[in-house]
Coordinates of C-alpha atoms in Angstrom, one line a residue:
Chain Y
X1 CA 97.5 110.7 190.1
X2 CA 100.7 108.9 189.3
X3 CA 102.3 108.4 185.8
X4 CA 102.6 105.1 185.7
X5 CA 106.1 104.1 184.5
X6 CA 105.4 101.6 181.5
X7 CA 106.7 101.3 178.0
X8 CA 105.9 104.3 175.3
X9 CA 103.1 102.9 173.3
X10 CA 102.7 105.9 171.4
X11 CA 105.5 108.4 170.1
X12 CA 105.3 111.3 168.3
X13 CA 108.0 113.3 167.1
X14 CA 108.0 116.5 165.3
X15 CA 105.4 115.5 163.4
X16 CA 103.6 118.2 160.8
X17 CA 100.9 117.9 158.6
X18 CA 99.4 120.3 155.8
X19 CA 96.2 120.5 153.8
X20 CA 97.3 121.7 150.8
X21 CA 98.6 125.4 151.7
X22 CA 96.9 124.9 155.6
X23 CA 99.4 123.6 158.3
X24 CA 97.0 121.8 160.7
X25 CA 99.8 120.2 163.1
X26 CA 103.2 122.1 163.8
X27 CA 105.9 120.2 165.3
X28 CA 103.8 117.9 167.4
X29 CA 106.1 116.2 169.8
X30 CA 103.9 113.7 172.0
X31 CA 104.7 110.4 174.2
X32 CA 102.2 108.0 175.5
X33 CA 103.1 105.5 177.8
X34 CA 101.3 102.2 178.2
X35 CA 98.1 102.6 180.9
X36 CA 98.0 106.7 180.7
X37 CA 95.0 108.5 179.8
X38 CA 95.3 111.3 178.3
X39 CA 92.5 114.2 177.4
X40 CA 93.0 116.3 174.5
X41 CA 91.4 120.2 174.5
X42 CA 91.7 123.3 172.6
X43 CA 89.3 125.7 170.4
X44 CA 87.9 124.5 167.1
X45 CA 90.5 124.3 164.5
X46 CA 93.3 123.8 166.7
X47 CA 94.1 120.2 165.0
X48 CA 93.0 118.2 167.7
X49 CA 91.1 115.7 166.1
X50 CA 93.7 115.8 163.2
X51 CA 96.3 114.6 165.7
X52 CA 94.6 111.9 166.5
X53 CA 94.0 110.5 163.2
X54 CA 97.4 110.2 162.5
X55 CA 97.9 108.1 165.1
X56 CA 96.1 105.1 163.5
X57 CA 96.5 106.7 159.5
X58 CA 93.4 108.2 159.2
X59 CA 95.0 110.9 158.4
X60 CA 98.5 110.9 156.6
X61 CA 101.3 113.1 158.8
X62 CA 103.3 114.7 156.1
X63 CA 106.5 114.6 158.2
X64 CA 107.8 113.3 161.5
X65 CA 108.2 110.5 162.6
X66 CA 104.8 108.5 164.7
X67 CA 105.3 105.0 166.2
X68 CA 102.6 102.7 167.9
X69 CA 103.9 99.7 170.1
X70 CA 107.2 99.4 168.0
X71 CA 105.7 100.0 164.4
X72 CA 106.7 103.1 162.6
X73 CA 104.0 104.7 160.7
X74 CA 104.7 104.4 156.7
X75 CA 102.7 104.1 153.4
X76 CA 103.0 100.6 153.8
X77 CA 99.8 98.9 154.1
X78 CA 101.0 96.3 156.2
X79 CA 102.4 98.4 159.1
X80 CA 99.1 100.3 159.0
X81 CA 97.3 97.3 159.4
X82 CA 99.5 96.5 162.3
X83 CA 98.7 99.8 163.6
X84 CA 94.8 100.1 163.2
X85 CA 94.3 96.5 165.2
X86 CA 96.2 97.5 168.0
X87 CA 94.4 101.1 168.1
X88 CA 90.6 101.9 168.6
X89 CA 88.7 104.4 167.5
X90 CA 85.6 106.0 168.6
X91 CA 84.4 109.1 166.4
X92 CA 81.9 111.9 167.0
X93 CA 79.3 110.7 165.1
X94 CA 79.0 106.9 165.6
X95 CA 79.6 105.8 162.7
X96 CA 78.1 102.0 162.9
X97 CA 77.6 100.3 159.8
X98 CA 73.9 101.2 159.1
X99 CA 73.1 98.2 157.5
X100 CA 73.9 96.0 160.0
X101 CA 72.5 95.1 163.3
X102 CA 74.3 95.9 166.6
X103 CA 75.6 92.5 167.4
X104 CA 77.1 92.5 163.7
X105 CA 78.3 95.6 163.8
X106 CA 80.7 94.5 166.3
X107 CA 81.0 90.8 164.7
X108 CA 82.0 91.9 161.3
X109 CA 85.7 93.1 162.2
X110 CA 86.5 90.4 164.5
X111 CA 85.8 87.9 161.8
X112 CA 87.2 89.7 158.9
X113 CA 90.6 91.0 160.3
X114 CA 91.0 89.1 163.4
X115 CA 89.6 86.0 161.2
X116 CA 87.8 85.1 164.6
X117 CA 85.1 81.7 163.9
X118 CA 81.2 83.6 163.9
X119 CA 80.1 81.5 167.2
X120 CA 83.4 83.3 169.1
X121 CA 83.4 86.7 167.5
X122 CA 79.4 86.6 168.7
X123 CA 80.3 85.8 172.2
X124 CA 82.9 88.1 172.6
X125 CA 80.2 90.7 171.1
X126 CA 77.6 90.1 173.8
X127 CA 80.3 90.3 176.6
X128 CA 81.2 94.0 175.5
X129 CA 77.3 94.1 174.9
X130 CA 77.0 93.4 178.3
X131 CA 79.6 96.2 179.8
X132 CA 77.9 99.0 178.0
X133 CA 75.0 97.4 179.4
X134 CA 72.6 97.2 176.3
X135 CA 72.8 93.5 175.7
X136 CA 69.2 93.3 174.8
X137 CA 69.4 95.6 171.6
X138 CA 71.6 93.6 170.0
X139 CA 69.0 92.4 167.7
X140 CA 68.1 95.9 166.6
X141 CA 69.7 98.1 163.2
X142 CA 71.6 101.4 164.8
X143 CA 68.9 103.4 163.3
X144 CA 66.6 102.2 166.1
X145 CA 69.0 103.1 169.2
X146 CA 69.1 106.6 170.8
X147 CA 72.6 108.7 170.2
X148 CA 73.9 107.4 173.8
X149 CA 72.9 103.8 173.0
X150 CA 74.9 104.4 169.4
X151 CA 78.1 105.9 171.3
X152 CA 78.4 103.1 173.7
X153 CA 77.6 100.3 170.5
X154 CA 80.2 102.1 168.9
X155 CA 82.6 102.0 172.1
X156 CA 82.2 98.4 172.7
X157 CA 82.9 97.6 168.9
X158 CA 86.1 98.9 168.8
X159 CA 87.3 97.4 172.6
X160 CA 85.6 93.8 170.3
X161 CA 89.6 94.1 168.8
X162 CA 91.1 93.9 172.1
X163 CA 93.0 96.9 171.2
X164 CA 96.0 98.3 173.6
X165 CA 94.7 101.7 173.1
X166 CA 91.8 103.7 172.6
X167 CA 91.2 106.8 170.9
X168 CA 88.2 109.1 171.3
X169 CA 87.4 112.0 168.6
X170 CA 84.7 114.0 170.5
X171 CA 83.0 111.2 171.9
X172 CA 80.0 113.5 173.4
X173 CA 79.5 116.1 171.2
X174 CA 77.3 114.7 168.9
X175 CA 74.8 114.0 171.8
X176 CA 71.9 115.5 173.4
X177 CA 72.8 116.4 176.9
X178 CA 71.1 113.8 179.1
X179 CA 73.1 111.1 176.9
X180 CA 76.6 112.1 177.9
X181 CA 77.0 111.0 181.3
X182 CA 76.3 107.3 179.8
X183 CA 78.8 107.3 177.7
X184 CA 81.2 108.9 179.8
X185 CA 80.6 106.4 182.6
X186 CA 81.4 103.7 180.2
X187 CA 84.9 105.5 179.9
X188 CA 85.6 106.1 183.2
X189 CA 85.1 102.3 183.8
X190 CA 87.6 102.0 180.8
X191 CA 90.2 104.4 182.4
X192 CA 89.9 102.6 185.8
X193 CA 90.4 99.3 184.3
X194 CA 93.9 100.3 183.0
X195 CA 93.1 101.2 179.1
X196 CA 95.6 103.8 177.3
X197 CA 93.1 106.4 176.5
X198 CA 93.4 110.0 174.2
X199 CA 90.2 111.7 174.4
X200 CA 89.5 114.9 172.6
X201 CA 86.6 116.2 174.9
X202 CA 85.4 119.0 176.2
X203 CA 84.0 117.4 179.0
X204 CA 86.4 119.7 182.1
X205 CA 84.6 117.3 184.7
X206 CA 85.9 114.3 182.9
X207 CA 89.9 115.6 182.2
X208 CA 89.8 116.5 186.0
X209 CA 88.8 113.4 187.1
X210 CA 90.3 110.6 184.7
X211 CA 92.7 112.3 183.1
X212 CA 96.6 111.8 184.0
X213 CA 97.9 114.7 181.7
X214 CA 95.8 117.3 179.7
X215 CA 97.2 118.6 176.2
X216 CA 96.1 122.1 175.4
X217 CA 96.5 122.3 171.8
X218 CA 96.0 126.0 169.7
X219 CA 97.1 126.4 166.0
X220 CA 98.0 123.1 165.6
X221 CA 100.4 123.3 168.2
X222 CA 100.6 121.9 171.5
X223 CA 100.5 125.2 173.7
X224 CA 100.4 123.5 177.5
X225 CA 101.0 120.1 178.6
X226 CA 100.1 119.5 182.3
X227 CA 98.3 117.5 185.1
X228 CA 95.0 118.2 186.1
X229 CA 95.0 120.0 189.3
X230 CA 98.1 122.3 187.4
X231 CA 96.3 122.7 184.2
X232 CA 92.8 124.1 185.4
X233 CA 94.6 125.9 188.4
X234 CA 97.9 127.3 187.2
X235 CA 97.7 127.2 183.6
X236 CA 100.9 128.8 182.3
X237 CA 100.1 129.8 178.9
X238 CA 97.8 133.4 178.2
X239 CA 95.8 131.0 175.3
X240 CA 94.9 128.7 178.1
X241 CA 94.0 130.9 180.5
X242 CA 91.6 132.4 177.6
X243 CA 90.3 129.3 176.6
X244 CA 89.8 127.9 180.2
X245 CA 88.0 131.3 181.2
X246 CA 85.8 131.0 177.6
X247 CA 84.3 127.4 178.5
X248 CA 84.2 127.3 182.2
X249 CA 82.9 130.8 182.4
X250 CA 79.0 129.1 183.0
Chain B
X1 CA 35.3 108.4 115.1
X2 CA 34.2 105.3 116.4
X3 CA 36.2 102.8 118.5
X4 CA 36.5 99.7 117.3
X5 CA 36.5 97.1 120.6
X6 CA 36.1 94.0 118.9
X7 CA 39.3 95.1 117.2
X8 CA 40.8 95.2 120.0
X9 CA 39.8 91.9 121.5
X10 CA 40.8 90.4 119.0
X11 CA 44.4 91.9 118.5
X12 CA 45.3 92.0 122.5
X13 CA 46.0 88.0 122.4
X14 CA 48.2 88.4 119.4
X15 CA 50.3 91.2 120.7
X16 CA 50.7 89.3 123.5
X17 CA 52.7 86.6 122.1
X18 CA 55.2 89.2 121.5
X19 CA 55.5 89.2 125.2
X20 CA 57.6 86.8 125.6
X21 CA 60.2 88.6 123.4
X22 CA 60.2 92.2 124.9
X23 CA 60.4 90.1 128.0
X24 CA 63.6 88.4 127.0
X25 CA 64.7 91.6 125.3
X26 CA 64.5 93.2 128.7
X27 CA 66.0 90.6 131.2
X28 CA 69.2 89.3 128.9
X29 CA 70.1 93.1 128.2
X30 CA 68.8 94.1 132.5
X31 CA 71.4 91.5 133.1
X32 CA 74.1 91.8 131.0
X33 CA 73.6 95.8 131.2
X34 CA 74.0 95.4 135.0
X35 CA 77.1 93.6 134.3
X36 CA 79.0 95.7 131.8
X37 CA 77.8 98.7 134.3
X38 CA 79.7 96.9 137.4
X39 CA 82.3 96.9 135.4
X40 CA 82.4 100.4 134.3
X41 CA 81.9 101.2 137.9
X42 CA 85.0 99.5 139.2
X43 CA 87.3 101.1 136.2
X44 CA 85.7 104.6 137.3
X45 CA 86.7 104.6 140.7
X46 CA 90.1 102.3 140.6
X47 CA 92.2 105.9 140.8
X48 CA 93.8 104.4 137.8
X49 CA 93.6 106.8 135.2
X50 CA 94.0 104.1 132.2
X51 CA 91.0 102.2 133.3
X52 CA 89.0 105.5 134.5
X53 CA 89.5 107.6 131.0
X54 CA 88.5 104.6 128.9
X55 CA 85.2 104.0 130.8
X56 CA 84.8 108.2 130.9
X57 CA 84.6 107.7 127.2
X58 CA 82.4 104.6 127.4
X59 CA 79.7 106.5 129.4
X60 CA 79.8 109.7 127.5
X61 CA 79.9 108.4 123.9
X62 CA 76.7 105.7 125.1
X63 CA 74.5 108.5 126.6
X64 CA 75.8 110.8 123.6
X65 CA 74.3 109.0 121.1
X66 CA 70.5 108.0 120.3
X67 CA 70.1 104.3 121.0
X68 CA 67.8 104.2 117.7
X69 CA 71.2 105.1 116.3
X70 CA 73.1 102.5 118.1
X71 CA 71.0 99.9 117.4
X72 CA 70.8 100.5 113.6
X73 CA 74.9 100.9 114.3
X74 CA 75.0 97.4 115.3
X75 CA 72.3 96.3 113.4
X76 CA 73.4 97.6 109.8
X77 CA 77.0 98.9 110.5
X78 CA 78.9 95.7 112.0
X79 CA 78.0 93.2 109.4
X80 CA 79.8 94.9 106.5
X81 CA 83.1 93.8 108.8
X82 CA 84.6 90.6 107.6
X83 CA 86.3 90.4 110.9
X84 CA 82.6 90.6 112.7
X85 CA 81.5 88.3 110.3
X86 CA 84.0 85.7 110.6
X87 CA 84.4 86.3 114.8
X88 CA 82.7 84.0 117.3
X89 CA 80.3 86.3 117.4
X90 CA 78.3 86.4 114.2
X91 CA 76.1 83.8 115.3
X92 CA 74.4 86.3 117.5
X93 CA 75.3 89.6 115.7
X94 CA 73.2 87.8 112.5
X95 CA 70.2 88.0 114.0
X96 CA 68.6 91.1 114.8
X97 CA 67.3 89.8 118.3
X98 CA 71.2 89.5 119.2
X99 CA 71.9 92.2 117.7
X100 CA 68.8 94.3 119.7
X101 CA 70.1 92.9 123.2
X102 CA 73.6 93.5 122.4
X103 CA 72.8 97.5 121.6
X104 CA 70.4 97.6 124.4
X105 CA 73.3 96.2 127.1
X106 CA 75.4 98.9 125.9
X107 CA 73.4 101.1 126.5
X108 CA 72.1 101.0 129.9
X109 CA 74.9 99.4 131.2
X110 CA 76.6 103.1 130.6
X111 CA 73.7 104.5 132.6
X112 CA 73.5 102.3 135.2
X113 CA 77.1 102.2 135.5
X114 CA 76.7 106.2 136.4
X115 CA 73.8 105.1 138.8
X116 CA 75.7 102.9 140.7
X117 CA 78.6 105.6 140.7
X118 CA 75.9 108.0 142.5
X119 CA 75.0 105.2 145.0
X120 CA 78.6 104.7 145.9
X121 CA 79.3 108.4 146.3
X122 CA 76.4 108.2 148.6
X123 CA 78.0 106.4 151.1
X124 CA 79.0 108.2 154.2
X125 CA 82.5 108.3 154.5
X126 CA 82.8 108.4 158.4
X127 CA 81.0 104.7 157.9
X128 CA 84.0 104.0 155.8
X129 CA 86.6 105.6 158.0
X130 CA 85.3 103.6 160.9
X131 CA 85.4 100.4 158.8
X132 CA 89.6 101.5 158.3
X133 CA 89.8 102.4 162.1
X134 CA 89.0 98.6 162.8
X135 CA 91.7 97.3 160.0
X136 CA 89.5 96.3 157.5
X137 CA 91.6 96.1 154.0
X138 CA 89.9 98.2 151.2
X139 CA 88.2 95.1 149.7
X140 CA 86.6 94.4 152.7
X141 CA 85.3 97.6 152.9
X142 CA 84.1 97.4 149.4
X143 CA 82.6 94.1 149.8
X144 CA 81.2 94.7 153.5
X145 CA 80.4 98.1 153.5
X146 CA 79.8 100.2 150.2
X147 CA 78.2 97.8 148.2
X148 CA 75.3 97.1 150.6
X149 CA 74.7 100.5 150.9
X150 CA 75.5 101.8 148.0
X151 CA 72.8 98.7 146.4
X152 CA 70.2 100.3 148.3
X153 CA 70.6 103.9 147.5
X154 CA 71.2 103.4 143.8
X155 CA 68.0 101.6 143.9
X156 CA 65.3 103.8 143.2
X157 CA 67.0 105.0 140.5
X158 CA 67.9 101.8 138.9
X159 CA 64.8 100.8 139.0
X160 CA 63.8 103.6 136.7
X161 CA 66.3 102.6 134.2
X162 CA 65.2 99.1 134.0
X163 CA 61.7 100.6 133.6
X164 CA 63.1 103.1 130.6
X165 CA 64.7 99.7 129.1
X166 CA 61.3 98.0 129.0
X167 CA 60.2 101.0 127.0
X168 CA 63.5 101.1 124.9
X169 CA 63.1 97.4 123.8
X170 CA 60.3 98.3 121.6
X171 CA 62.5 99.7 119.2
X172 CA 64.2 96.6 118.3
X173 CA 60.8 96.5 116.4
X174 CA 62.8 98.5 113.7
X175 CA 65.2 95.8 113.1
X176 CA 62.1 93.5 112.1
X177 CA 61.8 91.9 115.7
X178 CA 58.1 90.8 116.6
X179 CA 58.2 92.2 120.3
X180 CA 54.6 93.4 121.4
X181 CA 55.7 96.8 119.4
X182 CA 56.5 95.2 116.1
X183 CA 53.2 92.7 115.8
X184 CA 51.4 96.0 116.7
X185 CA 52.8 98.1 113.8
X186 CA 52.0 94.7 111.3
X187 CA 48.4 94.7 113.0
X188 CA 48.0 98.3 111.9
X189 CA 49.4 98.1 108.8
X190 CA 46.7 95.5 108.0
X191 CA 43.5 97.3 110.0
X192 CA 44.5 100.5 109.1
X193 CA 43.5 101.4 112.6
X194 CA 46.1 102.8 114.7
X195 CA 43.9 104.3 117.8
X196 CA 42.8 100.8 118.9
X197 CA 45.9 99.1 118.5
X198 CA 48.8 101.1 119.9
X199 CA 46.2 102.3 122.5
X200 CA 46.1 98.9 123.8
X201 CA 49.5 98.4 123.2
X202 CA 50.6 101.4 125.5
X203 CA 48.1 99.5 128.2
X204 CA 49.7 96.8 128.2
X205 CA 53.4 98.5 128.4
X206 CA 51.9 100.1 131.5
X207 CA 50.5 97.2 133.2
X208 CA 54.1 95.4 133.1
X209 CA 55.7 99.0 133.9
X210 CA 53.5 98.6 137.1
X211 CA 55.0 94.7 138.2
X212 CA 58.4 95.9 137.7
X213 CA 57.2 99.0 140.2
X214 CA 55.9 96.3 142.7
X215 CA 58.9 94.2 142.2
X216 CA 61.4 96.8 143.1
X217 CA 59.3 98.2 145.7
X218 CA 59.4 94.5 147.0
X219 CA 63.2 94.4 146.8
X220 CA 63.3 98.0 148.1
X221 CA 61.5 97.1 151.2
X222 CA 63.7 93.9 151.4
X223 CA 67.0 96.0 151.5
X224 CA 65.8 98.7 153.3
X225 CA 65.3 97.4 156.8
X226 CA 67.7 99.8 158.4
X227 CA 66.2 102.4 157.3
X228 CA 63.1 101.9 159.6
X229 CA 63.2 103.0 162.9
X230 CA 60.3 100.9 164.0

């Protein structure tokens, strides 16, 4: 698969970030350019999720610099407000708004930030309703959905913003087996329609197929940076070799 | 020792036109409790230190202290100020009634303020994150997110304080109010016959302990929709 040669939407450049005592990311250097999809691996701990974060603020780099689509990440709130409409986020564990129903879980943020009228932010709820093809729970509180049904609710509330890219912090891991494949089908249909993707996964099958580069990240570093067919074939680095041979070894 | 149920019969319809002041003892100082407690709540977790500290103090000097103590405090001690005498405020501080509900708000709104705290804490914070991940300001999230949630988990628990206010409003019977409490202690005092009467007072203390139970059950099953999965 082809990079595709289109503006940098995201840069990151020697970016580090401590907890207290605990450096989680070590001179991240990382550069996303519009339309790529991009999968994110590495063992527990290694500061993948945390390097996502920081891409829409989450989480606070302590230094570096990060830019999204022309706006520098600073304490401002402004420019973080800038940032977190033009960036979606799908977490591990869901995390809908529990007291809401589906179709106002993705209502709520259309009308609130993009100040969209109730009647428009609804429609343009059913129509993402409608690609992750659960239109007819709309009605229903999250509670009531199965993890799958959550994941894809949760994917179609954040693609409600319109956003340029999309961010996925273990999309699958929170779900019981025969529940993945839904979701990941709903984000291959996402990667095929032209989204700029980062998904932390461990889902091999998925980086092989939709991915355009894989990041291999250990110790809060990124170790190995590569295509597909290089990465799972001739990985370069001992710590991917190890880490490839740990989870494809069944 | 014989048990006297004419006596009773008798005294039940009189106590009972006290009920109309425990009532408005409880709903005035429920209200404004709730209130004063929001308020404490929002200085508590501002991150501003010189709104936190003073509502620290507040909480722990409120639940320190006996509210007996706090309402002979405002009942006995603020008068002997000229200031409180000549404020705005003497109208109600001269009468024992305002001077019951104000004690009473001050008191549970320092619990309730700590209720509402734990109901806050209790909201997930992925829920929030998510709620930042889709650009909501923090006053949306606030508005949109914890205090819904937050409402419904504090629940339970508030509605145990508003119960233990019902029960606290019958000592503004020591300040010579005529709540069900105080016509009961002038019944005795003239019957000389304590087992009857504050028996059936007690009764009748449970009876409206047991509507406020159905009423926040009500309310509980009201905001508690998402918690069902069927």
């Amino acid at each position: 698969m082809s990079i595709p040669e289109n503006r940098p939407l995201i840069q990151m450049q020697n970016v580090n970030k401590f907890f207290g005592d605990f450096q989680a990311l070590k001179n991240v250097n990382l550069e996303v350019r519009k339309g790529e999809r991009i999968v994110v691996c590495g063992p527990s701990g290694s500061g993948k999720s945390t390097m996502i974060r920081c891409i829409n603020r989450l989480e606070e780099h302590t230094d570096g610099h990060i830019v999204i689509d022309g706006n520098t990440l600073t304490d401002k709130v402004k420019d973080i407000n800038a940032v977190r409409r033009e960036v979606g986020m799908v977490f591990q564990n869901f995390n809908l708004f529990p007291h809401m129903t589906i179709v106002k879980n993705l209502m709520i943020a259309q009308q609130l930030v993009r100040n969209t009228s109730k009647n428009d932010a609804r429609e343009t709820a059913m129509f993402y309703l409608e690609r992750v093809k659960i239109p007819e729970q709309a009605q229903k509180y999250p509670i009531q959905l199965s993890g799958g049904q959550q994941q894809r609710v949760a994917i179609a509330r954040a693609l409600c913003m319109k956003p340029e890219i999309m961010l996925f912090d273990e999309p699958t891991s929170a779900l019981d087996p025969e529940m993945i494949n839904e979701v990941l089908e709903v984000m291959v249909d996402l990667a095929k329609e032209g989204m700029t993707m980062i998904c932390v996964t461990h889902e091999m099958g998925f980086a092989r197929s939709v991915a355009d580069r894989i990041i291999f990240m250990d110790l809060g570093e990124i170790v190995e940076e590569a295509a597909p067919e290089e990465f799972f074939d001739n990985p370069k680095s001992e710590r991917t070799k190890k880490f490839l041979s740990q989870i494809l070894s069944h | 020792m014989s048990f006297d149920l004419q006596l009773i019969i008798e005294s039940l319809p009189v106590m009972l036109m006290g009920i109309g002041i425990t009532f408005k003892l409880l709903v005035i100082s429920g209200v404004l409790g709730l209130l004063l407690a929001i308020c404490l709540l929002l200085m508590r977790i501002s991150g501003l230190w010189y709104l936190n500290i003073p509502a620290q103090i507040y909480i722990y000097v409120f639940r320190g202290t006996p509210i007996l103590v706090q309402i002979f405090i405002v009942y006995y001690g603020l008068p002997q100020f000229e200031s409180v005498r000549e404020s705005i405020f003497w109208p109600i501080l001269r009468e024992p009634t305002g001077c019951a509900i104000l004690a009473l708000s001050l008191n549970t709104g320092a619990y309730v303020s700590e209720i509402l705290r734990g109901g806050v804490l209790g909201v997930d914070k992925g829920v929030l994150e998510a709620g930042s991940a889709l650009g909501m300001s923090a006053h949306q999230k606030f508005i949109y997110i914890t205090t819904p949630i937050a409402t419904r988990l504090a629940l339970p628990a508030y509605s145990n304080d508003v119960i233990s206010l019902l029960k606290s409003t019958a000592l503004a019977s020591t300040i010579t109010i005529a709540d069900m409490t105080g016509i009961a202690r002038t019944i005795v005092a003239d019957t000389y016959a304590p087992y009857e009467i504050f028996i059936s007072l007690a009764v009748v203390y449970m009876i409206f302990t047991f509507g406020l139970q159905k009423l926040f059950g009500i309310i509980e099953g009201y905001l508690g929709q998402y918690t069902k999965r069927e």
